[in-house]
Tab-separated table of N, CA and C in Angstrom:
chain	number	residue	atom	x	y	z
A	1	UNK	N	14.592	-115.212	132.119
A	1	UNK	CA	13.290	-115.033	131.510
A	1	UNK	C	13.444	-114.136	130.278
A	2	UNK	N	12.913	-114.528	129.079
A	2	UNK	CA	13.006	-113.418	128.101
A	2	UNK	C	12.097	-112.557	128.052
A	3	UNK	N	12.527	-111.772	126.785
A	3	UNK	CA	11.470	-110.447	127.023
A	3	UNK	C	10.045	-110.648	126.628
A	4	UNK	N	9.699	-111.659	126.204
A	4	UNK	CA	8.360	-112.290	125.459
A	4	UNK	C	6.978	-112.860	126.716
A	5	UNK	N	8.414	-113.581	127.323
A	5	UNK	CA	7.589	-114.241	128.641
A	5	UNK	C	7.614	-113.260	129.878
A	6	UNK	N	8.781	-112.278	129.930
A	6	UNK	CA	8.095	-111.117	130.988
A	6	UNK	C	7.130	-110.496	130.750
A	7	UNK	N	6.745	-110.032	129.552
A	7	UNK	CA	6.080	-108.920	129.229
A	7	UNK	C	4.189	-109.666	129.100
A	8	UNK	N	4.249	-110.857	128.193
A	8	UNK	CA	3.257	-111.546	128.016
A	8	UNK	C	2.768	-112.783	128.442
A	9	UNK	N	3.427	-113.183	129.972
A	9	UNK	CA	3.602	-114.159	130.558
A	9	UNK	C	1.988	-114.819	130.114
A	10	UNK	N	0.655	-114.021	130.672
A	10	UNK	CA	-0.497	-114.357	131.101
A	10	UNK	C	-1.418	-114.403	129.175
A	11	UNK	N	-0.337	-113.892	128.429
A	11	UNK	CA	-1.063	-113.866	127.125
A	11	UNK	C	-1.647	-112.374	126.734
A	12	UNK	N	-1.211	-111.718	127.271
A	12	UNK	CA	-1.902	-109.850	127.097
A	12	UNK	C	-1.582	-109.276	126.223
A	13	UNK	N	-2.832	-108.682	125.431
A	13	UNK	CA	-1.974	-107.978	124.429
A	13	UNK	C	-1.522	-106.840	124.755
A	14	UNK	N	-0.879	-106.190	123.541
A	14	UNK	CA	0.425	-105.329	123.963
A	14	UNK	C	-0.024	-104.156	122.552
A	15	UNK	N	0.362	-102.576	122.616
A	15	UNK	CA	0.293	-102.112	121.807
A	15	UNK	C	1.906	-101.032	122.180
A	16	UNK	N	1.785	-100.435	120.939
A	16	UNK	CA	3.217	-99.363	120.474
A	16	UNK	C	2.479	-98.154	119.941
A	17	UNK	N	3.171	-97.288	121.248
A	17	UNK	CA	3.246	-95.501	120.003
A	17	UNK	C	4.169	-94.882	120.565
A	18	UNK	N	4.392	-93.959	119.689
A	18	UNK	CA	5.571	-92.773	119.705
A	18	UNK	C	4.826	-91.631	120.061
A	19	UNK	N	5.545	-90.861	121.016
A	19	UNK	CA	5.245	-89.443	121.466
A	19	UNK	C	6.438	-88.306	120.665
A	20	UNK	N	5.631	-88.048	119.317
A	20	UNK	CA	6.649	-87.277	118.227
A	20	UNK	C	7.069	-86.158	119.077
A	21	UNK	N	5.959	-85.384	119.774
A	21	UNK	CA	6.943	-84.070	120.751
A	21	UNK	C	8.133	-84.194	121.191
A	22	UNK	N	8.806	-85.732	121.239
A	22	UNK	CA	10.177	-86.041	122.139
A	22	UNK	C	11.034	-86.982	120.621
A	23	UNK	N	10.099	-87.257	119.820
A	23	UNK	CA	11.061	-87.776	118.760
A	23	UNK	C	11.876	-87.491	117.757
A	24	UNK	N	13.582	-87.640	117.911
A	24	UNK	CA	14.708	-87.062	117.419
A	24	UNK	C	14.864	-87.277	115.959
A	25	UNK	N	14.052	-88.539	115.390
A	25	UNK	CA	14.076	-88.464	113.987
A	25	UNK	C	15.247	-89.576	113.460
A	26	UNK	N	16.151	-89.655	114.591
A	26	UNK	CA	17.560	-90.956	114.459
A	26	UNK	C	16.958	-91.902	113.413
A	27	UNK	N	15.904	-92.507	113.624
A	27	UNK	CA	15.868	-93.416	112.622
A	27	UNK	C	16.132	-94.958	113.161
A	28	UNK	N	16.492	-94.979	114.564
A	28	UNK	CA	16.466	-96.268	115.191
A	28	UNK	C	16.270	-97.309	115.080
A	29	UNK	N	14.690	-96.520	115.328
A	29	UNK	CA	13.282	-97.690	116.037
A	29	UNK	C	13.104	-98.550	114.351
A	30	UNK	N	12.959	-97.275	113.127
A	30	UNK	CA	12.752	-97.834	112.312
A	30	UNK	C	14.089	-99.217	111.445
A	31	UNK	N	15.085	-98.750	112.597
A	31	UNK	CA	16.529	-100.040	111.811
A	31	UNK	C	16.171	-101.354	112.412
A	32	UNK	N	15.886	-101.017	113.818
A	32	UNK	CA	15.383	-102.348	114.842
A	32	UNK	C	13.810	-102.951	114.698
A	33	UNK	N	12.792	-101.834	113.810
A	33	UNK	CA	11.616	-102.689	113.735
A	33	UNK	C	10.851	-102.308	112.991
A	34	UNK	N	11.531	-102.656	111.303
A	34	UNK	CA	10.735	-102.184	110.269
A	34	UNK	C	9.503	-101.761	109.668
A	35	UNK	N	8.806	-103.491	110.694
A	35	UNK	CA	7.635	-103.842	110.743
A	35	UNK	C	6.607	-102.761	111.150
A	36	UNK	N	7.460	-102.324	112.380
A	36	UNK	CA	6.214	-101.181	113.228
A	36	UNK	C	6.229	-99.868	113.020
A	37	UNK	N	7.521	-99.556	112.437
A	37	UNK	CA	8.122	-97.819	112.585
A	37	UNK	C	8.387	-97.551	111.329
A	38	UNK	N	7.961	-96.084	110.802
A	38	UNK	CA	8.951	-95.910	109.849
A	38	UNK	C	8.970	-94.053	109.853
A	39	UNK	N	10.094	-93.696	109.175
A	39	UNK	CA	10.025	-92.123	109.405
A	39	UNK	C	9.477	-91.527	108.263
A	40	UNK	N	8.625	-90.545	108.208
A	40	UNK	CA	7.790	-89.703	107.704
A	40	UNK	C	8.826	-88.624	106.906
A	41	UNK	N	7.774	-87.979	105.814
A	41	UNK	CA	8.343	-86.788	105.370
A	41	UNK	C	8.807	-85.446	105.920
A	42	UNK	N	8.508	-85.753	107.438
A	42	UNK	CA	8.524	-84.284	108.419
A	42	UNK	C	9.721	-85.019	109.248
A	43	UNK	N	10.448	-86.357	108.932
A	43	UNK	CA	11.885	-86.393	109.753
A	43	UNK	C	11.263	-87.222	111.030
A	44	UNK	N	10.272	-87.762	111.610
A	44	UNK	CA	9.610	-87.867	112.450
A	44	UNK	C	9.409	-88.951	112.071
A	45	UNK	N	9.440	-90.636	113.603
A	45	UNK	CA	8.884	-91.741	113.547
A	45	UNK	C	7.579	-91.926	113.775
A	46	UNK	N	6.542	-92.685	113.215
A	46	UNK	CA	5.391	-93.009	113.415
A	46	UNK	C	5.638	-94.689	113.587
A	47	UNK	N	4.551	-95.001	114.563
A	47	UNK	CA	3.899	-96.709	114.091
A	47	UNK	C	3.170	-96.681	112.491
A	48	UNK	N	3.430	-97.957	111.973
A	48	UNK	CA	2.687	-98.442	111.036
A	48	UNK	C	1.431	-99.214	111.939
A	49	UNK	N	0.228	-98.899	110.925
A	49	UNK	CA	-1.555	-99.879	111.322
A	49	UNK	C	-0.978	-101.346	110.862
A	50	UNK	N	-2.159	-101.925	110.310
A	50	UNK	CA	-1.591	-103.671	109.733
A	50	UNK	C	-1.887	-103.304	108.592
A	51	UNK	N	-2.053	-102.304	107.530
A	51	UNK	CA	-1.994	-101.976	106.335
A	51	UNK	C	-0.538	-101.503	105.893
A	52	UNK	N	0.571	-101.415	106.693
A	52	UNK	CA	1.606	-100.513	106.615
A	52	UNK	C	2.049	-98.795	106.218
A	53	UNK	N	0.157	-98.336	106.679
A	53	UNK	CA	-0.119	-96.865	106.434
A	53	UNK	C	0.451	-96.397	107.861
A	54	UNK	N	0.654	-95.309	108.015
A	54	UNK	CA	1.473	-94.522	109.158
A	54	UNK	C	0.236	-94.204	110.181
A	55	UNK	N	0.609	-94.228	111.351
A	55	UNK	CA	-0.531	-93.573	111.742
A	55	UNK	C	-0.097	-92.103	112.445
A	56	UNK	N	-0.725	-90.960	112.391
A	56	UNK	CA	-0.159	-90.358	112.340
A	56	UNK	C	-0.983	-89.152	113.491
A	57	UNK	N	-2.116	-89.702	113.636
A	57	UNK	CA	-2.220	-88.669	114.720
A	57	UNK	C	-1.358	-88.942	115.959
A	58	UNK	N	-2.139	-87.541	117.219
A	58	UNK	CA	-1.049	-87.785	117.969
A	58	UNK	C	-1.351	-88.930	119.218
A	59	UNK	N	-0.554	-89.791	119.710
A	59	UNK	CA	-1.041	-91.110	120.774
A	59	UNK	C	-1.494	-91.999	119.748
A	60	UNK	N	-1.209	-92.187	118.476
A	60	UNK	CA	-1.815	-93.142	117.970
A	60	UNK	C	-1.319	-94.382	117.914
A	61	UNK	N	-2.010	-95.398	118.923
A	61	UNK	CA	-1.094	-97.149	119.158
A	61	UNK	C	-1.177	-98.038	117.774
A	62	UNK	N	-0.430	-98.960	117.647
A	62	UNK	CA	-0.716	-99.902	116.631
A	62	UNK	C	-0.598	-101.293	117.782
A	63	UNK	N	-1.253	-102.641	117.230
A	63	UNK	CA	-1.301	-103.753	118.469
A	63	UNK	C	0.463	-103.914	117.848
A	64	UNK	N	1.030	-104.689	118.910
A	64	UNK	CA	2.328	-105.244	119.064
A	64	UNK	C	2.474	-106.684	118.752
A	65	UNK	N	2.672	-107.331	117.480
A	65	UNK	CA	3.055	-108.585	117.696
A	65	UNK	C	4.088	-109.511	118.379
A	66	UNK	N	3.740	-110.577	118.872
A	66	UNK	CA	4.721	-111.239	120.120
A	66	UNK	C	6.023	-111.688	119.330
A	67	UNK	N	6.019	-111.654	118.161
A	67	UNK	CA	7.203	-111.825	117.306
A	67	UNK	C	8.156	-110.995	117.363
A	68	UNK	N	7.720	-109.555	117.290
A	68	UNK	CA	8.475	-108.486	117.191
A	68	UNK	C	8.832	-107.313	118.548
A	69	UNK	N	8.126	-108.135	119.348
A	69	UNK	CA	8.447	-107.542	121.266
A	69	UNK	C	10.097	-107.494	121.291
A	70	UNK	N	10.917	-108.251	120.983
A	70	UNK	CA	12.320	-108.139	121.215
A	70	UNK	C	12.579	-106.655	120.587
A	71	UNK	N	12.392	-106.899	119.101
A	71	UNK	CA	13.206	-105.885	118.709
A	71	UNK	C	12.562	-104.484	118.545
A	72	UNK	N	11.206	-104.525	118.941
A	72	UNK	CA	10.525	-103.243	120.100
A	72	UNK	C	11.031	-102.574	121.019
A	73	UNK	N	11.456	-103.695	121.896
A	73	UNK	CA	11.741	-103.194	123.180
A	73	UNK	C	13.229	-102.919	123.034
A	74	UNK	N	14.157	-103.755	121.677
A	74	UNK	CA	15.673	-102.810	121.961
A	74	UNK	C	15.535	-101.512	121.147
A	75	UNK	N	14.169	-101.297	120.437
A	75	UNK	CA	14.295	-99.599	119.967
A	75	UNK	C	14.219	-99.540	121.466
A	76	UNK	N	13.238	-99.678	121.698
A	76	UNK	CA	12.764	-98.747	123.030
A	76	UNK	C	14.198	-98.644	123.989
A	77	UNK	N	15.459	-99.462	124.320
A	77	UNK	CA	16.102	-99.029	124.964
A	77	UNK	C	16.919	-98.187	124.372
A	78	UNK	N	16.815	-98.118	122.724
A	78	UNK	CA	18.253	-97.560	122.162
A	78	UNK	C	17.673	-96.066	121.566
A	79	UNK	N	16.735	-95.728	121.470
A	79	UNK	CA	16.038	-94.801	121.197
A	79	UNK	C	16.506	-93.375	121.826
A	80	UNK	N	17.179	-92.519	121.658
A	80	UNK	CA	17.745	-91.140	121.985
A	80	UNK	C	16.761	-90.472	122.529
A	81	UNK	N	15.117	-90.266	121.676
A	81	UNK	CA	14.807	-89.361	122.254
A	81	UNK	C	13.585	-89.744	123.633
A	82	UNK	N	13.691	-90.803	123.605
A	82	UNK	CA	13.185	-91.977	124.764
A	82	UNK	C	11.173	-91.390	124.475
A	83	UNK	N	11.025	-91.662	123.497
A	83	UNK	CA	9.402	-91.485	122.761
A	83	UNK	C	8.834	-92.894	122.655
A	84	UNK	N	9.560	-93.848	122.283
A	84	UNK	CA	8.431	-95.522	122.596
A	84	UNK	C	8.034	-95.680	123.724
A	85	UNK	N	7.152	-96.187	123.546
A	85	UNK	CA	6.031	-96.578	124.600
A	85	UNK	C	5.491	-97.885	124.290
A	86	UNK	N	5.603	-99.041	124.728
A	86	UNK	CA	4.902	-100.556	124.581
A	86	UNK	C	3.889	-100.453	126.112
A	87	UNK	N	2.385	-100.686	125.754
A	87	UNK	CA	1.569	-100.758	126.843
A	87	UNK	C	0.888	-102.228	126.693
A	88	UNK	N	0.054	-102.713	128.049
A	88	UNK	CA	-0.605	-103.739	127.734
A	88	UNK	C	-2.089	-103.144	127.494
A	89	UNK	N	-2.788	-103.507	126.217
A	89	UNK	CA	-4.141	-103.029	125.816
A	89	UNK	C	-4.888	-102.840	127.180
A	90	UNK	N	-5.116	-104.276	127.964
A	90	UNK	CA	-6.311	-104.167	128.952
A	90	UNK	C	-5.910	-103.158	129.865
A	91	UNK	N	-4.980	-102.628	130.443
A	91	UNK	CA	-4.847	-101.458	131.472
A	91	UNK	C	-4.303	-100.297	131.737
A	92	UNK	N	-3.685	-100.363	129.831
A	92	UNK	CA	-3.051	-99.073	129.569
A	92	UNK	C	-1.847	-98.797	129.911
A	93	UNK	N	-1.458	-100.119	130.823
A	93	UNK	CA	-0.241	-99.849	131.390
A	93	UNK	C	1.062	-99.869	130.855
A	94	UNK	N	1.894	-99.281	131.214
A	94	UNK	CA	3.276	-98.542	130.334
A	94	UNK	C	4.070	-100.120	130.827
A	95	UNK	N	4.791	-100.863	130.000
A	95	UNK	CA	5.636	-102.067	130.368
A	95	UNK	C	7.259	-101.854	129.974
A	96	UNK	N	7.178	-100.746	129.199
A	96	UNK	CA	8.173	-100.649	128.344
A	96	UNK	C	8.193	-99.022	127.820
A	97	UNK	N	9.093	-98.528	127.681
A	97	UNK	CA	9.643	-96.953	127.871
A	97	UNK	C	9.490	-96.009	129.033
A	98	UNK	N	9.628	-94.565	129.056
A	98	UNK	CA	10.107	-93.794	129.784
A	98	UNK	C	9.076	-93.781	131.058
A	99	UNK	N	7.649	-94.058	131.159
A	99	UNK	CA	7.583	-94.183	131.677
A	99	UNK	C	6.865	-95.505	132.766
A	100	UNK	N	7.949	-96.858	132.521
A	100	UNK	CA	7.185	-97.859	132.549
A	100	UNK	C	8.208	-98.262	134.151
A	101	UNK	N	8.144	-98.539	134.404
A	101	UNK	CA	8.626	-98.972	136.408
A	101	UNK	C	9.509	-99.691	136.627
């Protein structure tokens, strides 16, 4: 099963944020997913909105496109300071990072 059809078997959407308190600044997330991440002037990853503005408070999700779930989820495994988080919108639930089951 790939990671597209585990995660979004039923069609759910999916959102991404970073918890900067735990983020190392590596630069990862932003090599594996241009689209969503990029690092800030303070050394620190944020999600990009669909404008490609940062978002920058703190818990702030951007939605997850089903295109870019792969290379989401290999930041999320390759990620040092283990700060991604992929949830499904309707239940908040963690599918993907530190603390997903």
């Amino acid at each position: 099963m790939s990671v597209q059809q585990e995660a979004v078997g039923d069609g759910e959407a999916l959102e991404v944020w970073i918890d900067q308190d735990l983020c190392t600044g590596d630069g990862i997330c932003a090599q594996y997913a241009p689209e969503v991440f990029e690092l800030d002037i303070d050394g620190l990853a944020y999600v990009k909105g669909a404008d490609d503005e940062l978002l920058q408070a703190p818990g702030a999700a951007t939605p997850l496109p089903l295109p870019l779930l792969t290379d989401v989820v290999d930041s999320v495994k390759e990620c040092p300071g283990e700060c991604i988080h992929v949830r499904r919108v309707s239940d908040r639930a963690e599918i993907y990072g530190p603390d997903s089951e």
